[in-house]
PDB file of N, CA, C and O in Angstrom:
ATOM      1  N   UNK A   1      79.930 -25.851  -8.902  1.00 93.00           N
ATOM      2  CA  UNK A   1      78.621 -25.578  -8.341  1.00 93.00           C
ATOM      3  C   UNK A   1      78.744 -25.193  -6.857  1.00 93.00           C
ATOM      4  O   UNK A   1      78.245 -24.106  -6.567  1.00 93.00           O
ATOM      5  N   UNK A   2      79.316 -25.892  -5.876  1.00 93.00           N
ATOM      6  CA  UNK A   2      79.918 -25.686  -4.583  1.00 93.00           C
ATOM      7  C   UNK A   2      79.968 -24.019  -4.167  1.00 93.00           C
ATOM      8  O   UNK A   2      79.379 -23.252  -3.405  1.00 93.00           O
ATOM      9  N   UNK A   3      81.228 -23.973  -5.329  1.00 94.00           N
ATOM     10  CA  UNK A   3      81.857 -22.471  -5.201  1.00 94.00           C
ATOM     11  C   UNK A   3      81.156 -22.017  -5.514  1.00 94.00           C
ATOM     12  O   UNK A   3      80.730 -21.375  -4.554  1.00 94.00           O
ATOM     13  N   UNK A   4      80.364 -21.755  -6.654  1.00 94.00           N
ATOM     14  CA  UNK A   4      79.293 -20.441  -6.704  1.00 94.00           C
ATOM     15  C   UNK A   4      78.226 -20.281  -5.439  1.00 94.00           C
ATOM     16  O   UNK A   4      77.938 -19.112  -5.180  1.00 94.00           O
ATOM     17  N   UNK A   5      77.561 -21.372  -4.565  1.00 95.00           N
ATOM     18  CA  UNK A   5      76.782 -21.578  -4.050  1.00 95.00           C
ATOM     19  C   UNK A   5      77.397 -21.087  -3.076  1.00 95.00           C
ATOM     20  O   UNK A   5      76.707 -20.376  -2.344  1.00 95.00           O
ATOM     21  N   UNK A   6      78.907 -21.268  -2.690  1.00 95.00           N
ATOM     22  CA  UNK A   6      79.243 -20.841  -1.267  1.00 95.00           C
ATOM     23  C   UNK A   6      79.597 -19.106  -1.273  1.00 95.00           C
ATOM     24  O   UNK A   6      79.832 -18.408  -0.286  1.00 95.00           O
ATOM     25  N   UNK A   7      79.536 -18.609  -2.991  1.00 94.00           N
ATOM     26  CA  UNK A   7      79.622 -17.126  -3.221  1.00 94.00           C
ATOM     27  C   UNK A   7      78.420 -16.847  -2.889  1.00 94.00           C
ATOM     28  O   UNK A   7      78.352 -15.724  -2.389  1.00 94.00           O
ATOM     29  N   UNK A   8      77.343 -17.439  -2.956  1.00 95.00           N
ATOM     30  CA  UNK A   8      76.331 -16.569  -2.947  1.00 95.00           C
ATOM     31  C   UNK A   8      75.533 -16.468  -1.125  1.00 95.00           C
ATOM     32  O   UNK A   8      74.807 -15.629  -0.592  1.00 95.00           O
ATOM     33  N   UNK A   9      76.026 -17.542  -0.736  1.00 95.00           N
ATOM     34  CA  UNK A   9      76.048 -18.023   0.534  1.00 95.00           C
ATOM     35  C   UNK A   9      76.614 -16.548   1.475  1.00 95.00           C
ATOM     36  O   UNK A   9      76.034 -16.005   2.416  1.00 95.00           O
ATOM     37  N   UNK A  10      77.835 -16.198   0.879  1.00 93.00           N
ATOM     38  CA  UNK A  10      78.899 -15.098   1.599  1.00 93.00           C
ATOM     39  C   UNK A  10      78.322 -14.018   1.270  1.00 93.00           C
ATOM     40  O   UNK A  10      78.695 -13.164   2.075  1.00 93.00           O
ATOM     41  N   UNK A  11      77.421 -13.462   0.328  1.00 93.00           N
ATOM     42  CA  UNK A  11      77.539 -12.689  -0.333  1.00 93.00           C
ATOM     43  C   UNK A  11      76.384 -11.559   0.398  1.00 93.00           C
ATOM     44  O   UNK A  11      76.010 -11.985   1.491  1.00 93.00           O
ATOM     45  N   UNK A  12      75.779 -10.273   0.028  1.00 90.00           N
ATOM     46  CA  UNK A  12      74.961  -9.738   1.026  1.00 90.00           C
ATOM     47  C   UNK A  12      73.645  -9.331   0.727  1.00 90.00           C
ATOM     48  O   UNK A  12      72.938  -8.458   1.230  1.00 90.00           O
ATOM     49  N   UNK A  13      73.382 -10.431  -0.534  1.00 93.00           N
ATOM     50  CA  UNK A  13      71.849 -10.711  -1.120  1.00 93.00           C
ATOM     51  C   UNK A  13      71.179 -11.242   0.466  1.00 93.00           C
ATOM     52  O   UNK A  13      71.834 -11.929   1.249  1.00 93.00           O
ATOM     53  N   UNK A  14      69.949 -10.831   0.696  1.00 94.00           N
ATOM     54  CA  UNK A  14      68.878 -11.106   1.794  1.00 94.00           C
ATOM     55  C   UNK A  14      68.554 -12.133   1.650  1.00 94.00           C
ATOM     56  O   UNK A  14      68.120 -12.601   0.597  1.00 94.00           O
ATOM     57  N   UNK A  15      68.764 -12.955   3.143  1.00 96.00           N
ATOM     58  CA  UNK A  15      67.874 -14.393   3.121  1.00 96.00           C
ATOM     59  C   UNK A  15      66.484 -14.320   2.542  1.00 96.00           C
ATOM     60  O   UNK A  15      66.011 -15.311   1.985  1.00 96.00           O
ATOM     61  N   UNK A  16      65.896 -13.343   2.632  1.00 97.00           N
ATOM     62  CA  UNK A  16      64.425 -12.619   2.372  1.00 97.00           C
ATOM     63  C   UNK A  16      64.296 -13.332   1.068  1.00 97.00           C
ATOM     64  O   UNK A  16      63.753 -14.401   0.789  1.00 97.00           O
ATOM     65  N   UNK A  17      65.147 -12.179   0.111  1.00 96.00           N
ATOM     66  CA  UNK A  17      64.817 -12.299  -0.987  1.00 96.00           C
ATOM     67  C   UNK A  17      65.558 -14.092  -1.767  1.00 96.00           C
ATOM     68  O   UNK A  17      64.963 -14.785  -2.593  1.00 96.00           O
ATOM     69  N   UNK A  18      66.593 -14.319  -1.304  1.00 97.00           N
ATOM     70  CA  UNK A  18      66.897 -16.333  -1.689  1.00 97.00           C
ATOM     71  C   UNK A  18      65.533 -16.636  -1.247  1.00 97.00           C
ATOM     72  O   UNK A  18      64.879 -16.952  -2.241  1.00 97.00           O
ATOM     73  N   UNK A  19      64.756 -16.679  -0.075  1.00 98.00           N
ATOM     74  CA  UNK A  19      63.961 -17.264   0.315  1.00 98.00           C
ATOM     75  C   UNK A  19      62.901 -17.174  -0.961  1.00 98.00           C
ATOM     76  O   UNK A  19      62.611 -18.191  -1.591  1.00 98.00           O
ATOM     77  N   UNK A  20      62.197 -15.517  -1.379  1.00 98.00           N
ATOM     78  CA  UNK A  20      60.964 -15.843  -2.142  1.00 98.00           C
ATOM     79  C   UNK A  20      61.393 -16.010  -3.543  1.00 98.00           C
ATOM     80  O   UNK A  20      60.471 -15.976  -4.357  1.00 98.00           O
ATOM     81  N   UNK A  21      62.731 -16.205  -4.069  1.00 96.00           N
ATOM     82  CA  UNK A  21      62.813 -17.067  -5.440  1.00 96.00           C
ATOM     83  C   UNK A  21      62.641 -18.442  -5.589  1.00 96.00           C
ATOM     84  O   UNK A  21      62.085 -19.097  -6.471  1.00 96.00           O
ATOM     85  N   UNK A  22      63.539 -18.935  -4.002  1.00 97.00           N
ATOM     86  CA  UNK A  22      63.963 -20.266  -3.887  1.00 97.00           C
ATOM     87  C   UNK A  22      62.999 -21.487  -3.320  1.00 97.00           C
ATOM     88  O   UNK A  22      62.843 -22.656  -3.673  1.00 97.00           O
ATOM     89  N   UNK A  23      62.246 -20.407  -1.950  1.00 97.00           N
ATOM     90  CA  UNK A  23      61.729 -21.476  -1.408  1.00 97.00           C
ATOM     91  C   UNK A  23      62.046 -21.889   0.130  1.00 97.00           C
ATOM     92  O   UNK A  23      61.335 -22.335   1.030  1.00 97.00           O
ATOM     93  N   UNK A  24      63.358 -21.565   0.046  1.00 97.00           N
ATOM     94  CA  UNK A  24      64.496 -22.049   0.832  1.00 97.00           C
ATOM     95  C   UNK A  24      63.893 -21.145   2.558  1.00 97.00           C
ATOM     96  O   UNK A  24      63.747 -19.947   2.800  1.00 97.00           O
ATOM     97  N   UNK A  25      63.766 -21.897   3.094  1.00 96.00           N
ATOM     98  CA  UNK A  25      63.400 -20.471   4.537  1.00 96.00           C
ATOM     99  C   UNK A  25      64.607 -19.964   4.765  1.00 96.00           C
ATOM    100  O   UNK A  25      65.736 -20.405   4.549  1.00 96.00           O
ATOM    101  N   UNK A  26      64.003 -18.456   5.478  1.00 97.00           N
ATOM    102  CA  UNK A  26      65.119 -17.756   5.976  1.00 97.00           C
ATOM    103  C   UNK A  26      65.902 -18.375   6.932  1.00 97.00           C
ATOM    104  O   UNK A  26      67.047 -18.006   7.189  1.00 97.00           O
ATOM    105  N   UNK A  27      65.348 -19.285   7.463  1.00 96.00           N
ATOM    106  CA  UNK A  27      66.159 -19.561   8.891  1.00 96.00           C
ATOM    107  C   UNK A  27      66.927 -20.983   8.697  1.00 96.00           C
ATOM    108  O   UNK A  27      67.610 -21.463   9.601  1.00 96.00           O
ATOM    109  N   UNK A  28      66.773 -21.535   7.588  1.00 96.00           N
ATOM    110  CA  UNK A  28      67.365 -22.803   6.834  1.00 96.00           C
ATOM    111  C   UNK A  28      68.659 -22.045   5.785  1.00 96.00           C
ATOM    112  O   UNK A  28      69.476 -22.906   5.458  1.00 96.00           O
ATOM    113  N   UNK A  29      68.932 -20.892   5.315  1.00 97.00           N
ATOM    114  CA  UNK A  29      69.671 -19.763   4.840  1.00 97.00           C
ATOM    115  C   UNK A  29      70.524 -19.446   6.102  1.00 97.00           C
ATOM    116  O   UNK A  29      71.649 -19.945   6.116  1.00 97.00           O
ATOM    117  N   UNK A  30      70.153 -18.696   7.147  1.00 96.00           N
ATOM    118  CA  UNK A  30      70.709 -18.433   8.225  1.00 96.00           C
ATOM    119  C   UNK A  30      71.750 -19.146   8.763  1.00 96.00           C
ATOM    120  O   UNK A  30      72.902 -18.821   9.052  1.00 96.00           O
ATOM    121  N   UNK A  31      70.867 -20.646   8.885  1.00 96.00           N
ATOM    122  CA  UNK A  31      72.028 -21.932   9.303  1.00 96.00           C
ATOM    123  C   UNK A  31      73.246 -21.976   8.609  1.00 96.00           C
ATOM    124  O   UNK A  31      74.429 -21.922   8.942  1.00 96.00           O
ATOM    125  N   UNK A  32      72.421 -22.129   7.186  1.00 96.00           N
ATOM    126  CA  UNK A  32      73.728 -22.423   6.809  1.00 96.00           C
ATOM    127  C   UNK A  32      74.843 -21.329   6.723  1.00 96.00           C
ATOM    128  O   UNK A  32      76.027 -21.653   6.818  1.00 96.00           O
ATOM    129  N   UNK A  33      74.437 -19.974   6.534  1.00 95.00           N
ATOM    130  CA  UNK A  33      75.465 -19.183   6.692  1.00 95.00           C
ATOM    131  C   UNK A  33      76.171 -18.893   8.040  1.00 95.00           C
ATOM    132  O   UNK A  33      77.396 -18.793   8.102  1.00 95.00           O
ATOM    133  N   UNK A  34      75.529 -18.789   8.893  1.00 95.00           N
ATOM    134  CA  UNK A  34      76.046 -19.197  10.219  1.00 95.00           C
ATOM    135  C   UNK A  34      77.300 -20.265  10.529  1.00 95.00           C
ATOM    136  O   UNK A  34      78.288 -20.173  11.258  1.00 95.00           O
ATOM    137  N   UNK A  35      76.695 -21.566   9.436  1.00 93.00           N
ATOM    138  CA  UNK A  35      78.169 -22.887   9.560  1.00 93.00           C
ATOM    139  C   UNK A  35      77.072 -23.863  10.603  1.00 93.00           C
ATOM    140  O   UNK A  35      77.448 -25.009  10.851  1.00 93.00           O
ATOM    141  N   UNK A  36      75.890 -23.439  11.124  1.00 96.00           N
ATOM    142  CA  UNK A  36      75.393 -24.355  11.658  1.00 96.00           C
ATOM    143  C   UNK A  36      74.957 -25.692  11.172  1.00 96.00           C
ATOM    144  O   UNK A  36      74.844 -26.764  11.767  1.00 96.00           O
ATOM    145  N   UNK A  37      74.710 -25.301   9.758  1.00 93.00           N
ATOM    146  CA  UNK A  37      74.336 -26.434   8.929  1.00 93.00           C
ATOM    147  C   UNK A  37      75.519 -26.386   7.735  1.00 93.00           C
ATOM    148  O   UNK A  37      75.612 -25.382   7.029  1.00 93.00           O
ATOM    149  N   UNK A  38      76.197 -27.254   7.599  1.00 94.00           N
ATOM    150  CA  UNK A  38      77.454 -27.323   6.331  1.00 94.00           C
ATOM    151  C   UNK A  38      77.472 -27.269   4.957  1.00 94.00           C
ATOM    152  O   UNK A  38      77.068 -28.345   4.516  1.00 94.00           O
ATOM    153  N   UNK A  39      77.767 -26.476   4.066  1.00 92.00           N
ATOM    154  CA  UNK A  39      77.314 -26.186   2.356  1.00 92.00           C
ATOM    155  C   UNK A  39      77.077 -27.735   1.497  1.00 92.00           C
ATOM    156  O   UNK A  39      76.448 -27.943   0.460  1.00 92.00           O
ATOM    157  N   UNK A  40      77.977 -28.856   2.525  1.00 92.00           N
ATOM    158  CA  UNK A  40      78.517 -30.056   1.451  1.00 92.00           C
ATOM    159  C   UNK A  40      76.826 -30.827   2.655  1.00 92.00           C
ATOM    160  O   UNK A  40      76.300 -31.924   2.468  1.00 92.00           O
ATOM    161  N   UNK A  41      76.598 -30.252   3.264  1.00 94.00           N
ATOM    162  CA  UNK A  41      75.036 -30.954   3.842  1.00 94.00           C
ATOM    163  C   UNK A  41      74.055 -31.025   3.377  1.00 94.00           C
ATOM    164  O   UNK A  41      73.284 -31.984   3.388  1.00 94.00           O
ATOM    165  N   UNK A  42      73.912 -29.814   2.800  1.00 95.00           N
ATOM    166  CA  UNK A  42      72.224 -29.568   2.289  1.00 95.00           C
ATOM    167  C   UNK A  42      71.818 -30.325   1.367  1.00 95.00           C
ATOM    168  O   UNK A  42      72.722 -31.052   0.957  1.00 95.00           O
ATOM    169  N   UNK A  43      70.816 -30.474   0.847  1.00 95.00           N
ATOM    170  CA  UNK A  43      70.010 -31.214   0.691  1.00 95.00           C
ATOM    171  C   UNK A  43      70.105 -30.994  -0.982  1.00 95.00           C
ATOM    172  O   UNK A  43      70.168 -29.834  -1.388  1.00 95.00           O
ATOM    173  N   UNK A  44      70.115 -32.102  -1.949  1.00 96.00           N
ATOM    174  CA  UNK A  44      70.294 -31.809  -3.559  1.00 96.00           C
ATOM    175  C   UNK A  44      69.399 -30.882  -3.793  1.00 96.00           C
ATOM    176  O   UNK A  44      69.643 -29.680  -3.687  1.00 96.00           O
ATOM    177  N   UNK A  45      68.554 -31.247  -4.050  1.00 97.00           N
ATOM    178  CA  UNK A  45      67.404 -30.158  -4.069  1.00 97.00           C
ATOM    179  C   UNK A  45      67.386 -28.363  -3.762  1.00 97.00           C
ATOM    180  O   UNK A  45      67.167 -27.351  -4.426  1.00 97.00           O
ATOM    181  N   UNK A  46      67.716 -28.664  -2.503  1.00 96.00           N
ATOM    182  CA  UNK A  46      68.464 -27.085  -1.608  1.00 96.00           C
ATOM    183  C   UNK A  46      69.348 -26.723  -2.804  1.00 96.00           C
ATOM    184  O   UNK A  46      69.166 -25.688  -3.446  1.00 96.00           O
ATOM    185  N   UNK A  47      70.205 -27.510  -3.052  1.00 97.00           N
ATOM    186  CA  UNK A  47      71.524 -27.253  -3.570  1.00 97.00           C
ATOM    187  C   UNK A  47      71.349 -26.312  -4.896  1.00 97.00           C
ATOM    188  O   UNK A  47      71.738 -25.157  -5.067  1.00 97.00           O
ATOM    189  N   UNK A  48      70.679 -27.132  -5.728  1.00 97.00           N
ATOM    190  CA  UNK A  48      70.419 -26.826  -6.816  1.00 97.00           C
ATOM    191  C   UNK A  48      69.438 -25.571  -6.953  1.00 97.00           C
ATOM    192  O   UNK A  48      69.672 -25.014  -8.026  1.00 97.00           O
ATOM    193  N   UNK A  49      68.280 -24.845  -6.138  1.00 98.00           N
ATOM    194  CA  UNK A  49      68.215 -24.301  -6.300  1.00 98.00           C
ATOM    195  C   UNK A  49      68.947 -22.639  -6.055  1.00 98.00           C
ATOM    196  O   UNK A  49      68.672 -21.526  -6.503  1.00 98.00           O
ATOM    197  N   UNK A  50      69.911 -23.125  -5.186  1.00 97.00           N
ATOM    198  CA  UNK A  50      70.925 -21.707  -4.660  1.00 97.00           C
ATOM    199  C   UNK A  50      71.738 -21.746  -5.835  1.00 97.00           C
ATOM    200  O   UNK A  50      72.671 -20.956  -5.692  1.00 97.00           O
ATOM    201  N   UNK A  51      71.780 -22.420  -7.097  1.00 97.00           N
ATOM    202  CA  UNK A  51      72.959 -22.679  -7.618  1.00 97.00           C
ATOM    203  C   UNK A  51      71.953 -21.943  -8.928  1.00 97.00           C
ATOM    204  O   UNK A  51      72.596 -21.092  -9.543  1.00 97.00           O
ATOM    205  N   UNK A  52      70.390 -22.150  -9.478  1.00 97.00           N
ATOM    206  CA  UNK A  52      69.677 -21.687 -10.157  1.00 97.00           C
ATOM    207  C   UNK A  52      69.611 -20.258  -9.571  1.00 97.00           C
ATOM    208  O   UNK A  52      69.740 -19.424 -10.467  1.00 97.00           O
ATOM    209  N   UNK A  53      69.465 -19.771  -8.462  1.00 97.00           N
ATOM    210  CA  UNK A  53      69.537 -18.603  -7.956  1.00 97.00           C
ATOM    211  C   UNK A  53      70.793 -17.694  -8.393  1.00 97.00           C
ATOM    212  O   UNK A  53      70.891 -16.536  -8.799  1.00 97.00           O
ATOM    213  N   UNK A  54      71.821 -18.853  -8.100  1.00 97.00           N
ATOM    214  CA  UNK A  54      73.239 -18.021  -8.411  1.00 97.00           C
ATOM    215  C   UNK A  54      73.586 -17.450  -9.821  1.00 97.00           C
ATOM    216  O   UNK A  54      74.173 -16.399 -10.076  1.00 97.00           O
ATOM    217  N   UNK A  55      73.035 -18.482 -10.764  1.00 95.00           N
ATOM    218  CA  UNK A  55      73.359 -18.309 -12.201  1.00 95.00           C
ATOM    219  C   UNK A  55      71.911 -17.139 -12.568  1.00 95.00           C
ATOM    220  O   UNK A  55      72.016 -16.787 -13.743  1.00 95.00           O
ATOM    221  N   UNK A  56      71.043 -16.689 -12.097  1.00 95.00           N
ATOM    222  CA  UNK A  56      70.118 -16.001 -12.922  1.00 95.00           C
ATOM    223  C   UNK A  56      71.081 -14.527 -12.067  1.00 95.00           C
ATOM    224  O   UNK A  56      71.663 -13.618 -12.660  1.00 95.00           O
ATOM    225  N   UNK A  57      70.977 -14.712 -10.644  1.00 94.00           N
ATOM    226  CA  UNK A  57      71.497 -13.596 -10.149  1.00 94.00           C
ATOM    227  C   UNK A  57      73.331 -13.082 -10.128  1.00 94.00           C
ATOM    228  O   UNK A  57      73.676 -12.009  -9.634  1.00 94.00           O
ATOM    229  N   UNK A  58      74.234 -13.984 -10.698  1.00 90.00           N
ATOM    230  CA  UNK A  58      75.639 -13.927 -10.226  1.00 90.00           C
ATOM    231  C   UNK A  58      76.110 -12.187 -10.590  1.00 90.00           C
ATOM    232  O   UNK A  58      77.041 -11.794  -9.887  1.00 90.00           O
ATOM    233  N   UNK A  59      75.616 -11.278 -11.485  1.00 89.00           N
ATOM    234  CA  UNK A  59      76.128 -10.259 -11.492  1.00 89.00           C
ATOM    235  C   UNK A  59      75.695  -9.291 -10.815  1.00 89.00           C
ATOM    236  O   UNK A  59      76.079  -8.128 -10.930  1.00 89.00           O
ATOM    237  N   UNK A  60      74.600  -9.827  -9.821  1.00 84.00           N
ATOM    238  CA  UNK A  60      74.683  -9.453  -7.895  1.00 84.00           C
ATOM    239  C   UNK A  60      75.030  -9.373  -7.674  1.00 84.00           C
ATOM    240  O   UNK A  60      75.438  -8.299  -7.234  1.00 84.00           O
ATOM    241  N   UNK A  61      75.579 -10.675  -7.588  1.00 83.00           N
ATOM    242  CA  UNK A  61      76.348 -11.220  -6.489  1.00 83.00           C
ATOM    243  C   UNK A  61      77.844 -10.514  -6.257  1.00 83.00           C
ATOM    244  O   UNK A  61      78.738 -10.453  -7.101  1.00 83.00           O
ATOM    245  N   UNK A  62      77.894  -9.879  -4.580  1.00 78.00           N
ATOM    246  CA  UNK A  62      79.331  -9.572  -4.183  1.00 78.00           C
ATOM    247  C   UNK A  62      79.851 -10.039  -3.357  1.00 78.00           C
ATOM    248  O   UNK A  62      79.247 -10.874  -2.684  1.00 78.00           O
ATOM    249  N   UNK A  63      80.977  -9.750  -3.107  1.00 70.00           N
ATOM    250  CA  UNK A  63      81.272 -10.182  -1.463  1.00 70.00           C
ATOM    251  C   UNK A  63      80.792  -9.470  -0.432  1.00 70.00           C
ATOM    252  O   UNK A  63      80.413  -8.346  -0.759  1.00 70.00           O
ATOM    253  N   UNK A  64      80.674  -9.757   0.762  1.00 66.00           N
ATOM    254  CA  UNK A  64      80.056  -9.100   2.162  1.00 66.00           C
ATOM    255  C   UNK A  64      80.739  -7.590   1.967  1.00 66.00           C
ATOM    256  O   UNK A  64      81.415  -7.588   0.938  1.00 66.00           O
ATOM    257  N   UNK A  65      80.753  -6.645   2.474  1.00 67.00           N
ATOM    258  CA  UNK A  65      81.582  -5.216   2.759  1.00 67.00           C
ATOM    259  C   UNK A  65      81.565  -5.531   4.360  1.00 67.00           C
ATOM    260  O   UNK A  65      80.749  -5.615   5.278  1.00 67.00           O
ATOM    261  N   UNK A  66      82.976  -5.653   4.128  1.00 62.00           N
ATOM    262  CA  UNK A  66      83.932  -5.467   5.653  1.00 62.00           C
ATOM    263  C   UNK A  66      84.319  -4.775   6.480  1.00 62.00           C
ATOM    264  O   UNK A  66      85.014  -5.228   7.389  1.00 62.00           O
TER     265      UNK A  66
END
């Protein structure tokens, strides 16, 4: 669960759009991708829904382009 969450975390889906599936604010997204706030921190709740996000969306999901 971690790992998918920290794929989707990396990945270059819009805080925007995590935000209006999830709930989650953009700027609570931000943190954590930033490292301001830590993946093993957030909140169960948080957790689980980036992880419901991940599994409806994972064949989105990519890595950043470098």
């Amino acid at each position: 669960m971690k790992e998918d969450i920290r794929k989707l975390i990396e990945s270059d889906i819009t805080g925007y759009k995590i935000n209006k599936e999830t709930g989650i604010s953009e700027s609570n997204i931000s943190r954590i991708r930033s490292g301001k706030i830590e993946l093993g921190s957030i909140s169960l709740d948080n957790a689980t829904k980036l992880y419901e996000f991940y599994k409806k969306h994972k064949e989105d999901i990519k890595p950043p382009q470098v």
